Structure formats: C-alpha cells, structure tokens
Short mmCIF file of C-alpha atoms in Angstrom, two decimals:
data_model
loop_
_atom_site.label_atom_id
_atom_site.label_comp_id
_atom_site.label_asym_id
_atom_site.label_seq_id
_atom_site.Cartn_x
_atom_site.Cartn_y
_atom_site.Cartn_z
CA UNK A 24 4.87 20.23 -23.97
CA UNK A 25 6.47 17.66 -21.66
CA UNK A 26 3.18 15.88 -21.33
CA UNK A 27 2.54 15.79 -25.11
CA UNK A 28 6.08 14.36 -25.53
CA UNK A 29 5.55 11.71 -22.95
CA UNK A 30 2.17 10.75 -24.58
CA UNK A 31 4.00 10.39 -28.01
CA UNK A 32 6.70 8.16 -26.42
CA UNK A 33 4.11 5.94 -24.82
CA UNK A 34 2.21 5.57 -28.06
CA UNK A 35 5.37 4.62 -29.93
CA UNK A 36 6.27 1.94 -27.30
CA UNK A 37 2.83 0.33 -27.79
CA UNK A 38 4.01 -2.46 -30.17
CA UNK A 39 0.49 -3.53 -31.15
CA UNK A 40 -0.40 0.05 -32.23
CA UNK A 41 2.89 0.73 -33.87
CA UNK A 42 2.88 -2.53 -35.94
CA UNK A 43 -0.93 -2.14 -36.88
CA UNK A 44 -0.49 1.46 -37.71
CA UNK A 45 2.63 0.72 -39.83
CA UNK A 46 0.69 -1.86 -41.85
CA UNK A 47 -2.21 0.38 -42.49
CA UNK A 48 -0.10 3.38 -43.43
CA UNK A 49 2.29 1.48 -45.64
CA UNK A 50 -0.74 -0.29 -47.28
CA UNK A 51 -2.30 3.13 -47.90
CA UNK A 52 0.86 4.49 -49.48
CA UNK A 53 1.05 1.39 -51.64
CA UNK A 54 -2.51 1.75 -52.76
CA UNK A 55 -1.98 5.43 -53.73
CA UNK A 56 1.14 4.82 -55.65
CA UNK A 57 0.38 1.37 -57.18
CA UNK A 58 -3.44 1.43 -57.46
CA UNK A 59 -3.90 -0.69 -60.60
CA UNK A 60 -1.42 -3.41 -59.33
CA UNK A 61 -3.08 -3.55 -56.01
CA UNK A 62 -6.52 -3.88 -57.67
CA UNK A 63 -5.23 -6.74 -59.83
CA UNK A 64 -3.68 -8.56 -56.89
CA UNK A 65 -6.81 -8.46 -54.75
CA UNK A 66 -8.94 -9.53 -57.80
CA UNK A 67 -6.74 -12.68 -58.22
CA UNK A 68 -6.61 -13.35 -54.54
CA UNK A 69 -10.31 -13.14 -54.11
CA UNK A 70 -10.97 -15.63 -56.88
CA UNK A 71 -8.51 -18.10 -55.15
CA UNK A 72 -10.16 -17.69 -51.62
CA UNK A 73 -13.66 -18.15 -52.98
CA UNK A 74 -12.65 -21.18 -55.00
CA UNK A 75 -11.00 -23.04 -52.07
CA UNK A 76 -12.82 -21.60 -49.07
CA UNK A 77 -16.27 -20.62 -50.18
CA UNK A 78 -17.92 -23.74 -48.74
CA UNK A 79 -15.92 -23.21 -45.54
CA UNK A 80 -17.63 -19.78 -45.12
CA UNK A 81 -21.01 -21.48 -45.38
CA UNK A 82 -20.32 -24.09 -42.88
CA UNK A 83 -18.79 -21.58 -40.49
CA UNK A 84 -21.87 -19.33 -40.66
CA UNK A 85 -24.22 -22.30 -39.90
CA UNK A 86 -21.88 -23.58 -37.12
CA UNK A 87 -21.97 -20.16 -35.42
CA UNK A 88 -25.77 -19.95 -35.33
CA UNK A 89 -26.14 -23.51 -33.94
CA UNK A 90 -23.32 -23.01 -31.47
CA UNK A 91 -25.02 -19.93 -29.93
CA UNK A 92 -28.40 -21.60 -29.77
CA UNK A 93 -26.94 -24.50 -27.89
CA UNK A 94 -25.27 -22.15 -25.47
CA UNK A 95 -28.50 -20.19 -25.03
CA UNK A 96 -30.70 -23.18 -24.11
CA UNK A 97 -28.21 -24.85 -21.95
CA UNK A 98 -27.47 -24.12 -18.21
CA UNK A 99 -24.61 -21.78 -19.40
CA UNK A 100 -27.30 -19.39 -20.63
CA UNK A 101 -28.27 -18.58 -17.10
CA UNK A 102 -24.77 -17.07 -16.22
CA UNK A 103 -24.90 -13.32 -15.89
CA UNK A 104 -22.32 -11.07 -17.25
CA UNK A 105 -21.40 -9.17 -14.15
CA UNK A 106 -23.30 -8.96 -10.77
CA UNK A 107 -24.62 -5.39 -11.26
CA UNK A 108 -27.99 -4.54 -13.10
CA UNK A 109 -27.75 -3.85 -16.75
CA UNK A 110 -26.08 -0.49 -17.38
CA UNK A 111 -28.44 0.61 -20.24
CA UNK A 112 -32.23 0.12 -20.56
CA UNK A 113 -33.36 -2.41 -23.31
CA UNK A 114 -34.32 0.12 -25.81
CA UNK A 115 -30.88 2.02 -25.76
CA UNK A 116 -29.17 -1.41 -25.66
CA UNK A 117 -30.86 -2.50 -28.82
CA UNK A 118 -30.41 0.87 -30.44
CA UNK A 119 -26.70 0.91 -29.80
CA UNK A 120 -26.03 -2.75 -30.95
CA UNK A 121 -28.11 -2.24 -34.14
CA UNK A 122 -26.56 0.96 -35.02
CA UNK A 123 -23.05 -0.50 -34.65
CA UNK A 124 -24.01 -3.83 -36.33
CA UNK A 125 -25.92 -2.84 -39.35
CA UNK A 126 -26.64 0.90 -39.60
CA UNK A 127 -26.07 2.25 -43.09
CA UNK A 128 -26.22 -1.07 -44.79
CA UNK A 129 -29.94 -1.29 -44.51
CA UNK A 130 -30.26 1.95 -46.36
CA UNK A 131 -27.69 0.93 -48.94
CA UNK A 132 -29.60 -2.37 -49.90
CA UNK A 133 -33.21 -1.39 -48.95
CA UNK A 134 -34.43 -1.46 -52.43
CA UNK A 135 -31.63 -2.67 -54.72
CA UNK A 136 -31.34 -6.06 -53.19
CA UNK A 137 -34.89 -7.20 -52.90
CA UNK A 138 -35.46 -6.01 -56.41
CA UNK A 139 -32.44 -7.84 -57.91
CA UNK A 140 -33.59 -11.08 -56.07
CA UNK A 141 -37.09 -10.44 -57.36
CA UNK A 142 -35.99 -10.14 -60.96
CA UNK A 143 -33.28 -12.82 -60.80
CA UNK A 144 -34.55 -15.49 -58.19
CA UNK A 145 -31.41 -17.28 -56.90
CA UNK A 146 -33.13 -20.31 -55.81
CA UNK A 147 -36.06 -22.46 -57.10
CA UNK A 148 -38.53 -23.35 -54.39
CA UNK A 149 -41.72 -22.96 -56.20
CA UNK A 150 -42.73 -19.97 -54.25
CA UNK A 151 -43.59 -16.64 -55.82
CA UNK A 152 -40.65 -14.37 -56.88
CA UNK A 153 -41.40 -11.85 -54.01
CA UNK A 154 -41.27 -14.57 -51.51
CA UNK A 155 -38.01 -16.03 -52.82
CA UNK A 156 -36.52 -12.47 -53.05
CA UNK A 157 -37.36 -11.67 -49.40
CA UNK A 158 -36.27 -15.12 -48.11
CA UNK A 159 -32.85 -14.93 -49.53
CA UNK A 160 -32.45 -11.32 -48.53
CA UNK A 161 -33.51 -12.40 -44.96
CA UNK A 162 -30.74 -15.13 -45.16
CA UNK A 163 -28.04 -12.69 -46.02
CA UNK A 164 -28.97 -10.10 -43.38
CA UNK A 165 -30.32 -12.40 -40.69
CA UNK A 166 -29.27 -15.02 -38.02
CA UNK A 167 -25.97 -15.81 -39.68
CA UNK A 168 -24.72 -12.12 -39.67
CA UNK A 169 -25.76 -11.74 -36.15
CA UNK A 170 -24.31 -14.98 -35.08
CA UNK A 171 -20.82 -13.83 -36.14
CA UNK A 172 -21.31 -10.72 -33.92
CA UNK A 173 -22.96 -12.69 -31.12
CA UNK A 174 -20.12 -15.14 -30.93
CA UNK A 175 -17.56 -12.64 -30.19
CA UNK A 176 -19.84 -10.65 -27.84
CA UNK A 177 -20.28 -13.87 -25.90
CA UNK A 178 -16.61 -14.72 -25.73
CA UNK A 179 -15.49 -11.15 -24.87
CA UNK A 180 -18.48 -10.61 -22.41
CA UNK A 181 -17.58 -13.84 -20.61
CA UNK A 182 -14.01 -12.91 -20.32
CA UNK A 183 -14.64 -9.42 -19.37
CA UNK A 184 -17.44 -9.83 -16.73
CA UNK A 185 -17.24 -13.37 -15.65
CA UNK A 186 -13.43 -14.06 -15.60
CA UNK A 187 -12.47 -10.50 -15.04
CA UNK A 188 -10.11 -10.38 -17.95
CA UNK A 189 -9.88 -7.52 -20.54
CA UNK A 190 -11.53 -7.38 -23.96
CA UNK A 191 -8.56 -8.70 -26.07
CA UNK A 192 -8.83 -12.28 -27.26
CA UNK A 193 -5.10 -12.60 -26.27
CA UNK A 194 -6.36 -12.42 -22.74
CA UNK A 195 -9.32 -14.64 -23.09
CA UNK A 196 -7.37 -17.92 -23.74
CA UNK A 197 -4.26 -19.13 -21.96
CA UNK A 198 -2.86 -20.58 -25.33
CA UNK A 199 -2.58 -16.99 -26.56
CA UNK A 200 -0.83 -15.56 -23.37
CA UNK A 201 2.60 -15.76 -24.89
CA UNK A 202 3.88 -12.39 -25.94
CA UNK A 203 4.34 -13.43 -29.58
CA UNK A 204 1.00 -15.24 -30.06
CA UNK A 205 -0.91 -12.74 -28.05
CA UNK A 206 0.33 -9.64 -30.06
CA UNK A 207 -0.30 -11.46 -33.38
CA UNK A 208 -3.93 -12.21 -32.42
CA UNK A 209 -4.51 -8.52 -31.45
CA UNK A 210 -2.91 -7.24 -34.48
CA UNK A 211 -5.03 -9.63 -36.72
CA UNK A 212 -8.19 -8.58 -34.85
CA UNK A 213 -7.32 -4.86 -35.34
CA UNK A 214 -6.59 -5.16 -38.94
CA UNK A 215 -9.65 -7.19 -39.78
CA UNK A 216 -11.76 -4.57 -37.85
CA UNK A 217 -10.27 -1.66 -39.70
CA UNK A 218 -10.66 -3.18 -43.07
CA UNK A 219 -14.34 -4.01 -42.37
CA UNK A 220 -15.03 -0.56 -41.05
CA UNK A 221 -13.34 1.08 -44.01
CA UNK A 222 -15.52 -0.95 -46.29
CA UNK A 223 -18.60 0.31 -44.63
CA UNK A 224 -17.42 3.95 -44.76
CA UNK A 225 -16.53 3.66 -48.42
CA UNK A 226 -19.95 2.18 -49.23
CA UNK A 227 -21.96 4.60 -47.07
CA UNK A 228 -20.22 7.69 -48.38
CA UNK A 229 -20.60 6.55 -51.88
CA UNK A 230 -24.41 6.25 -51.37
CA UNK A 231 -24.44 9.75 -49.71
CA UNK A 232 -22.61 11.10 -52.77
CA UNK A 233 -25.02 9.19 -55.06
CA UNK A 234 -28.02 10.87 -53.26
CA UNK A 235 -26.52 14.35 -53.43
CA UNK A 236 -25.80 13.93 -57.14
CA UNK A 237 -29.26 12.56 -57.62
CA UNK A 238 -30.82 15.63 -55.97
CA UNK A 239 -28.56 17.73 -58.27
CA UNK A 240 -29.53 15.77 -61.40
CA UNK A 241 -25.97 14.66 -62.29
CA UNK A 242 -24.20 11.31 -62.50
CA UNK A 243 -22.92 9.92 -59.29
CA UNK A 244 -19.33 8.87 -58.70
CA UNK A 245 -17.43 12.01 -58.06
CA UNK A 246 -14.12 11.19 -56.30
CA UNK A 247 -13.47 14.48 -54.68
CA UNK A 248 -16.94 14.57 -53.07
CA UNK A 249 -16.37 11.02 -51.72
CA UNK A 250 -13.00 11.88 -50.23
CA UNK A 251 -14.52 15.08 -48.56
CA UNK A 252 -17.37 13.03 -47.19
CA UNK A 253 -14.90 10.56 -45.57
CA UNK A 254 -13.22 13.51 -43.82
CA UNK A 255 -16.54 14.72 -42.39
CA UNK A 256 -17.57 11.28 -41.19
CA UNK A 257 -14.30 10.57 -39.51
CA UNK A 258 -14.26 14.01 -37.86
CA UNK A 259 -17.72 13.70 -36.38
CA UNK A 260 -17.00 10.15 -35.34
CA UNK A 261 -13.83 11.21 -33.50
CA UNK A 262 -15.72 13.80 -31.57
CA UNK A 263 -18.46 11.28 -30.65
CA UNK A 264 -15.82 8.77 -29.55
CA UNK A 265 -13.97 11.43 -27.67
CA UNK A 266 -17.18 12.19 -25.72
CA UNK A 267 -17.55 8.43 -24.76
CA UNK A 268 -20.29 5.85 -24.79
CA UNK A 269 -22.89 7.62 -22.62
CA UNK A 270 -22.45 11.19 -24.02
CA UNK A 271 -21.76 10.49 -27.66
CA UNK A 272 -22.53 6.99 -28.92
CA UNK A 273 -25.68 6.34 -26.88
CA UNK A 274 -27.32 9.51 -27.92
CA UNK A 275 -26.58 9.32 -31.66
CA UNK A 276 -27.65 5.55 -31.67
CA UNK A 277 -31.00 6.44 -30.06
CA UNK A 278 -31.38 9.17 -32.74
CA UNK A 279 -30.65 6.71 -35.50
CA UNK A 280 -33.34 4.34 -34.29
CA UNK A 281 -35.99 6.95 -33.94
CA UNK A 282 -35.42 8.33 -37.41
CA UNK A 283 -35.25 4.75 -38.93
CA UNK A 284 -38.52 3.76 -37.44
CA UNK A 285 -40.09 7.02 -38.69
CA UNK A 286 -38.85 6.47 -42.13
CA UNK A 287 -40.12 2.79 -42.07
CA UNK A 288 -43.57 3.83 -40.90
CA UNK A 289 -43.79 6.44 -43.55
CA UNK A 290 -43.27 3.78 -46.33
CA UNK A 291 -45.34 1.27 -44.45
CA UNK A 292 -48.40 3.51 -43.90
CA UNK A 293 -48.42 4.63 -47.55
CA UNK A 294 -47.87 1.16 -48.88
CA UNK A 295 -49.88 -2.02 -49.42
CA UNK A 296 -50.12 -2.87 -45.71
CA UNK A 297 -51.85 -6.41 -46.05
CA UNK A 298 -49.40 -7.37 -48.87
CA UNK A 299 -46.31 -6.14 -46.86
CA UNK A 300 -47.57 -8.14 -43.73
CA UNK A 301 -48.28 -11.28 -45.95
CA UNK A 302 -44.90 -11.09 -47.62
CA UNK A 303 -43.13 -10.66 -44.31
CA UNK A 304 -44.75 -13.58 -42.61
CA UNK A 305 -44.57 -15.97 -45.63
CA UNK A 306 -40.92 -15.19 -46.34
CA UNK A 307 -40.10 -15.52 -42.56
CA UNK A 308 -41.66 -18.90 -42.47
CA UNK A 309 -39.78 -20.12 -45.54
CA UNK A 310 -36.52 -18.64 -44.29
CA UNK A 311 -36.79 -20.46 -40.84
CA UNK A 312 -38.02 -23.69 -42.49
CA UNK A 313 -35.16 -23.64 -45.08
CA UNK A 314 -32.42 -22.27 -42.91
CA UNK A 315 -30.25 -25.33 -42.68
CA UNK A 316 -30.20 -26.39 -46.40
CA UNK A 317 -30.15 -22.73 -47.35
CA UNK A 318 -27.03 -22.20 -45.25
CA UNK A 319 -25.38 -25.06 -47.03
CA UNK A 320 -26.64 -24.28 -50.44
CA UNK A 321 -28.14 -27.75 -50.86
CA UNK A 322 -30.48 -29.08 -53.43
CA UNK A 323 -32.88 -26.61 -55.02
CA UNK A 324 -31.54 -24.01 -52.50
CA UNK A 325 -28.26 -23.91 -54.27
CA UNK A 326 -28.03 -20.53 -56.08
CA UNK A 327 -24.89 -21.58 -57.98
CA UNK A 328 -21.19 -20.87 -57.58
CA UNK A 329 -21.37 -17.58 -59.40
CA UNK A 330 -24.24 -16.10 -57.23
CA UNK A 331 -22.53 -17.20 -54.06
CA UNK A 332 -19.30 -15.64 -55.24
CA UNK A 333 -20.95 -12.32 -56.01
CA UNK A 334 -23.27 -12.20 -52.96
CA UNK A 335 -23.10 -14.71 -50.06
CA UNK A 336 -19.35 -15.27 -49.70
CA UNK A 337 -18.96 -11.47 -49.78
CA UNK A 338 -21.60 -10.93 -47.17
CA UNK A 339 -20.15 -13.55 -44.88
CA UNK A 340 -16.64 -11.92 -45.31
CA UNK A 341 -18.27 -8.54 -44.39
CA UNK A 342 -20.02 -9.75 -41.36
CA UNK A 343 -16.76 -11.53 -40.31
CA UNK A 344 -14.80 -8.37 -40.76
CA UNK A 345 -17.26 -6.48 -38.49
CA UNK A 346 -17.48 -9.27 -35.90
CA UNK A 347 -14.41 -8.17 -33.77
CA UNK A 348 -15.39 -4.56 -33.04
CA UNK A 349 -19.07 -5.09 -33.10
CA UNK A 350 -18.70 -8.11 -30.85
CA UNK A 351 -16.51 -6.27 -28.39
CA UNK A 352 -18.89 -3.11 -28.39
CA UNK A 353 -22.05 -5.45 -27.86
CA UNK A 354 -20.08 -7.10 -24.88
CA UNK A 355 -19.16 -3.67 -23.40
CA UNK A 356 -22.80 -2.42 -23.36
CA UNK A 357 -24.29 -5.90 -22.18
CA UNK A 358 -22.83 -5.87 -18.72
CA UNK A 359 -25.46 -7.11 -16.25
CA UNK A 360 -27.47 -9.19 -18.85
CA UNK A 361 -27.54 -13.00 -18.87
CA UNK A 362 -25.84 -14.94 -21.57
CA UNK A 363 -29.22 -16.21 -22.86
CA UNK A 364 -30.60 -12.67 -23.05
CA UNK A 365 -27.47 -11.58 -24.92
CA UNK A 366 -27.72 -14.27 -27.47
CA UNK A 367 -31.47 -14.12 -28.01
CA UNK A 368 -31.31 -10.29 -28.11
CA UNK A 369 -28.57 -10.30 -30.63
CA UNK A 370 -29.95 -13.02 -32.87
CA UNK A 371 -33.59 -12.26 -32.87
CA UNK A 372 -34.46 -8.71 -32.36
CA UNK A 373 -32.11 -7.03 -34.87
CA UNK A 374 -32.77 -9.86 -37.37
CA UNK A 375 -36.64 -9.40 -37.05
CA UNK A 376 -36.24 -5.57 -37.50
CA UNK A 377 -34.20 -6.02 -40.68
CA UNK A 378 -36.69 -8.58 -42.06
CA UNK A 379 -39.62 -6.20 -41.64
CA UNK A 380 -37.52 -3.30 -43.05
CA UNK A 381 -36.69 -5.29 -46.22
CA UNK A 382 -40.35 -6.49 -46.42
CA UNK A 383 -41.68 -2.97 -46.28
CA UNK A 384 -39.22 -1.43 -48.91
CA UNK A 385 -39.11 -4.61 -51.09
CA UNK A 386 -42.79 -5.09 -51.38
CA UNK A 387 -43.38 -1.45 -52.15
CA UNK A 388 -40.60 -1.54 -54.89
CA UNK A 389 -42.22 -4.76 -56.37
CA UNK A 390 -45.58 -3.02 -56.69
CA UNK A 391 -43.95 0.02 -58.41
CA UNK A 392 -42.31 -2.15 -61.03
CA UNK A 393 -45.54 -4.10 -61.61
CA UNK A 394 -47.62 -0.88 -61.83
CA UNK A 395 -45.24 0.76 -64.31
CA UNK A 396 -45.49 -2.22 -66.86
CA UNK A 397 -41.91 -1.61 -67.97
CA UNK A 398 -38.75 -1.53 -65.87
CA UNK A 399 -35.55 0.05 -67.04
CA UNK A 400 -33.34 -0.86 -64.12
CA UNK A 401 -34.18 2.19 -62.12
CA UNK A 402 -33.39 0.39 -58.82
CA UNK A 403 -30.21 -1.45 -60.05
CA UNK A 404 -27.76 1.16 -58.82
CA UNK A 405 -26.91 0.34 -55.11
CA UNK A 406 -25.98 3.93 -54.34
CA UNK A 407 -29.02 5.69 -55.76
CA UNK A 408 -31.74 3.20 -55.80
CA UNK A 409 -33.28 4.28 -52.45
CA UNK A 410 -33.39 7.90 -53.63
CA UNK A 411 -35.25 6.92 -56.75
CA UNK A 412 -37.58 4.86 -54.65
CA UNK A 413 -38.67 7.89 -52.69
CA UNK A 414 -39.57 9.80 -55.79
CA UNK A 415 -42.77 7.75 -55.78
CA UNK A 416 -43.77 9.28 -52.40
CA UNK A 417 -44.79 12.78 -51.24
CA UNK A 418 -42.09 15.18 -50.49
CA UNK A 419 -39.24 13.23 -52.22
CA UNK A 420 -36.66 15.95 -51.58
CA UNK A 421 -37.34 15.98 -47.78
CA UNK A 422 -37.27 12.19 -47.55
CA UNK A 423 -34.05 12.06 -49.57
CA UNK A 424 -32.52 14.59 -47.28
CA UNK A 425 -33.56 12.54 -44.23
CA UNK A 426 -31.81 9.50 -45.80
CA UNK A 427 -28.60 11.38 -46.34
CA UNK A 428 -28.67 12.64 -42.87
CA UNK A 429 -29.42 9.13 -41.42
CA UNK A 430 -26.73 7.70 -43.52
CA UNK A 431 -24.23 10.14 -42.02
CA UNK A 432 -25.50 9.51 -38.54
CA UNK A 433 -25.27 5.73 -39.03
CA UNK A 434 -21.81 5.93 -40.27
CA UNK A 435 -20.67 8.12 -37.48
CA UNK A 436 -21.98 5.55 -34.80
CA UNK A 437 -20.34 2.76 -36.59
CA UNK A 438 -17.03 4.54 -36.82
CA UNK A 439 -17.15 6.05 -33.24
CA UNK A 440 -17.87 2.51 -31.89
CA UNK A 441 -14.86 1.16 -33.86
CA UNK A 442 -12.62 3.92 -32.71
CA UNK A 443 -13.64 3.34 -29.17
CA UNK A 444 -13.13 -0.50 -29.50
CA UNK A 445 -9.79 -0.14 -31.26
CA UNK A 446 -8.74 2.16 -28.51
CA UNK A 447 -9.55 -0.53 -25.98
CA UNK A 448 -7.41 -3.14 -27.87
CA UNK A 449 -4.43 -0.90 -27.92
CA UNK A 450 -4.83 0.50 -24.37
CA UNK A 451 -4.30 -2.91 -22.76
CA UNK A 452 -8.05 -3.79 -22.82
CA UNK A 453 -9.11 -0.66 -20.87
CA UNK A 454 -12.93 -0.25 -21.30
CA UNK A 455 -12.41 3.56 -21.22
CA UNK A 456 -9.39 3.92 -23.40
CA UNK A 457 -7.27 7.03 -23.18
CA UNK A 458 -8.28 9.82 -25.53
CA UNK A 459 -4.94 9.83 -27.39
CA UNK A 460 -5.57 6.30 -28.66
CA UNK A 461 -9.02 7.41 -29.92
CA UNK A 462 -7.33 10.21 -31.84
CA UNK A 463 -4.65 7.93 -33.36
CA UNK A 464 -7.33 5.51 -34.54
CA UNK A 465 -9.41 8.29 -36.06
CA UNK A 466 -6.40 9.44 -38.05
CA UNK A 467 -5.42 5.96 -39.16
CA UNK A 468 -8.94 5.01 -40.21
CA UNK A 469 -9.30 8.25 -42.21
CA UNK A 470 -6.01 7.73 -44.14
CA UNK A 471 -6.73 4.16 -45.04
CA UNK A 472 -10.36 4.96 -46.07
CA UNK A 473 -9.25 7.56 -48.44
CA UNK A 474 -6.93 5.01 -50.04
CA UNK A 475 -9.73 2.53 -50.50
CA UNK A 476 -11.91 5.33 -52.05
CA UNK A 477 -9.24 6.00 -54.45
CA UNK A 478 -8.99 2.17 -55.22
CA UNK A 479 -12.71 2.01 -55.89
CA UNK A 480 -12.28 4.59 -58.71
CA UNK A 481 -9.39 2.66 -60.36
CA UNK A 482 -11.10 1.50 -63.48
CA UNK A 483 -14.12 2.69 -65.50
CA UNK A 484 -16.13 -0.37 -64.67
CA UNK A 485 -15.21 -0.52 -60.91
CA UNK A 486 -16.61 1.16 -57.87
CA UNK A 487 -16.08 1.02 -54.11
CA UNK A 488 -18.42 -2.03 -53.86
CA UNK A 489 -16.56 -4.20 -56.34
CA UNK A 490 -13.14 -3.20 -54.68
CA UNK A 491 -14.32 -3.98 -51.29
CA UNK A 492 -16.00 -7.13 -52.20
CA UNK A 493 -12.58 -8.47 -53.40
CA UNK A 494 -10.54 -7.01 -50.59
CA UNK A 495 -12.77 -8.21 -47.77
CA UNK A 496 -12.95 -11.83 -49.08
CA UNK A 497 -9.18 -12.00 -48.77
CA UNK A 498 -8.72 -10.02 -45.56
CA UNK A 499 -11.38 -11.91 -43.56
CA UNK A 500 -10.12 -15.39 -44.23
CA UNK A 501 -7.31 -15.43 -41.47
CA UNK A 502 -9.92 -14.28 -38.97
CA UNK A 503 -12.53 -16.84 -40.17
CA UNK A 504 -9.93 -19.69 -39.47
CA UNK A 505 -9.20 -18.08 -36.06
CA UNK A 506 -12.97 -18.10 -35.42
CA UNK A 507 -12.97 -21.90 -35.44
CA UNK A 508 -10.03 -22.06 -33.15
CA UNK A 509 -11.63 -19.81 -30.48
CA UNK A 510 -14.93 -21.59 -30.70
CA UNK A 511 -13.11 -24.81 -29.90
CA UNK A 512 -11.08 -23.13 -27.08
CA UNK A 513 -14.13 -21.40 -25.61
CA UNK A 514 -16.17 -24.79 -25.63
CA UNK A 515 -13.24 -26.55 -23.94
CA UNK A 516 -13.02 -23.75 -21.27
CA UNK A 517 -16.73 -24.05 -20.58
CA UNK A 518 -16.58 -27.88 -20.25
CA UNK A 519 -13.63 -27.62 -17.78
CA UNK A 520 -15.56 -25.13 -15.70
CA UNK A 521 -18.61 -27.49 -15.52
CA UNK A 522 -16.27 -30.36 -14.54
#
C-alpha cells in the first residue's frame, strides 16, 4: 500500500505527465460533451491551416529528404551511434522500424488509394493511368514520410549514443535547457505523438470493424464495435509494452513482417507477375525522376489545391504526427549502427517495400476493374476495399481473417512502441521506463482514442478518417514549425563540432 501511494505521488509530481495528461483528459471530456462544436472547430481550423501553410508542408517534406541525404554522404555519415555492435540483427531491426512506422496503414490503403489514383489521375505526365497512380502513391508513402521519421531518429540517436544525453528534445539542444522551454517542448512532442497514434488506432479499428461487418454481410460503421476494438488493442499493447522491447515488441514485429510477406507473395504469385514488375519499375523510375517537382507540386505535376488538401497535406501532417515516437523508437533500436546506415536503411528499405506492396495490390486491382468491364466503386471504401479485393482469390474468408489478425497485430506494435516511448519521455529520458508510466500512458491513449471514435461518428457523412484528417492538420502544425527550428539547431551543432 505504501509503495502504491509513493508511486502515485511520484506520478503527480511529474509536471510533464500531469500537464499532458490533463490536456488529453480535458480534451476527451470536451469531445464527449460537445462533439458537434468540436467537429466544427477542427473543420474551420483545418481549412485555415491548409490555406496558409499548405505550401510550407511541401517544402518541409522536400527539405527533410535533402537534409538527410547530405548528412548520409558527408563525413558525418561515418559516425557510429555508440561503440557497441548493433543490438538487433538487420531483419529484426527492419521489422521493428517498419511495424512502428507504417504497419496497418499499408493494409488500409493497399487497394483503395491506387484505384482512386487510377480512376482520377492527379497529375498529367503523359504516362499510362496505372503508372501515374502508382507514382503518386509512392510519393505519398515513400521517401518524404520516412524522412520525417529519419530526421528525428538521427537527432535523438546522436543525442542518446554520441552525446550521452537522453531521448528528449529538451535535452538535445542547450537552447531548450531552461525549465520552461524544455517542458513546453516535451509536452508538445507528447501531444503530437498521442494525436498521431490515436489517428492510426481509429483508422485501424474502423478497418477491422469494416472487415468483420463485411464477413457478416452487414453495413460497416458500428460505433460500439469500434469502441470495443479500441479496448482490445490498448490492452494487448499495454501487455506488450509491459514485457519490453525484446520480449514483446520485437517478437510481434517479426510476426508482422512474416505474415505481411506471406500475404504479399500470395497476391503476387496469383497475379500478373510480368505486369506487376513492369509497373513497379516504371513507376519507381518516374517517381525518382520527378521527385523534386512532385514534392513542390510544380508544372504538370501540380494536382491542384483541392487534391493536395484532401490527400497530400493530410499525409504530411500524419507522418509529422508520427515522427516523434517513431523517430525515438528507431533511434532506440539503432544503437551500434552508423548514421549513414541509419539514414539509408530508414529512407530506402521501408520505402521500396511499400512501393512493391502497392504495385502488387494496385496492379491486380486495376486488372480486376478492366476484366469486369463495369466498375461500381467496389474498392472506394477505405475500410472494406481490401476485403472485397480478396473475394477475387481462393479462400477469401481465410485471407480476410488473416488481414484482420494482421491489422490487430500491426496496431498493437504501433501502440506498444508509442507507450514505451511516451514512458521514456515522462521518465526523464530513461530508455527502460518504469512500468507505472507505461500503464498511465496506456490508459490515457485508450480514453482519448475512444473520444476520437465518437467524434468520427458525429455526422451521417463523417467517419474517423475525415475527422482525423482535419484534426491532424491542425495539431501537427506547431510540431512542423518546431522541426525547422531543430534542423537549424542540429546543423549548427554539427558545424561547431567539425570546427
């Protein structure tokens, strides 16, 4: 009893945890009580952000990619993050960073996004619709997304293993060392992390519910089922985070990769293999060749303000929201690797894996549409499209069940990674945070996520996706501005070291 009481007192004295938790709890209560007003507020706020800061998001994404490439090819790239050998073998390392960084998202958009781009080409390059579709899908899931993650992995890894600081941004730069500024930066990082994570949970559980409803031949969108799924995900993630990186997160991440590759090979082998490979290589060539004008929406690579608003700005906000905890987690598991290996590994390997994934599923979906002769928007629903897709293959019930289990597993690894990282932030940067911090964050994430699920069911024409698109674009803006500041400070630090 005395031990429990002392633990509670320690938690309450933690100002970063107390303030962050208060914001999340009060925000959850406000959403539950004034759902319509909150929805209208984020709708208006997101329009303002997109109007005045949309171009800023594009420049920021391109700048992060170029910055990391310069660091990788420079002498700085040879610096090793710690003196010991890598803690994890390369396969486990890739499995963990991919599970934490993308995970359920590739199942959510595997079919729906390439098909949408195929039927509504966003850019006019003169290429075939399937090439344009995959090129733009690559752009939204490729180097820029992983550059946001890699930037924070680099900064935190350098601070943690080279300078022997802790994982908090407030400890990485002297300008943030003051009590007020340091705590503000840590709180901003925590809130951005939680909002990005909750968005992923909301979308993932909505897809799981969509799959279950599809198997039962009923309309998706049941609120109570979604709320129950959030509870299951958070409980499983808590037990995984409680077990730690080696016993929990590593094992589940390896499982995710094995099942994902099996699912990918299943579709690949039964698909048009020459066409898949051709589309993958052609789209990759165009993506790399067009990368800079594509990143700045220039000339015939400008999809228009409305498209950028609905798609690209939202994606950049989503990747930014995930950058703090994914970057910290990648840094945590990258001890012993060189900066060059970290950057190249984070930028290239997961991107190429995602590109091939979308090529396999996208090309197969294009052929189904062409062979059918008529298309009635079967793949338009982001939550059910992949389940409808597998109806064209043998044993659709089995493959749908595998997708549901994989979605749960991916969400668990994303949430347990975030719980672990948030525990580090609030436990003074400790790389093995006390278990009471892990418990507190599991509970806070659960409560806030339930509020967001309710928000997504506010209006008949709304869902979790539209609600989170608006919310993320607003909440990620302060962190996007902070990203520019820390790139400048980190560059200054490296130049001073060289001199």
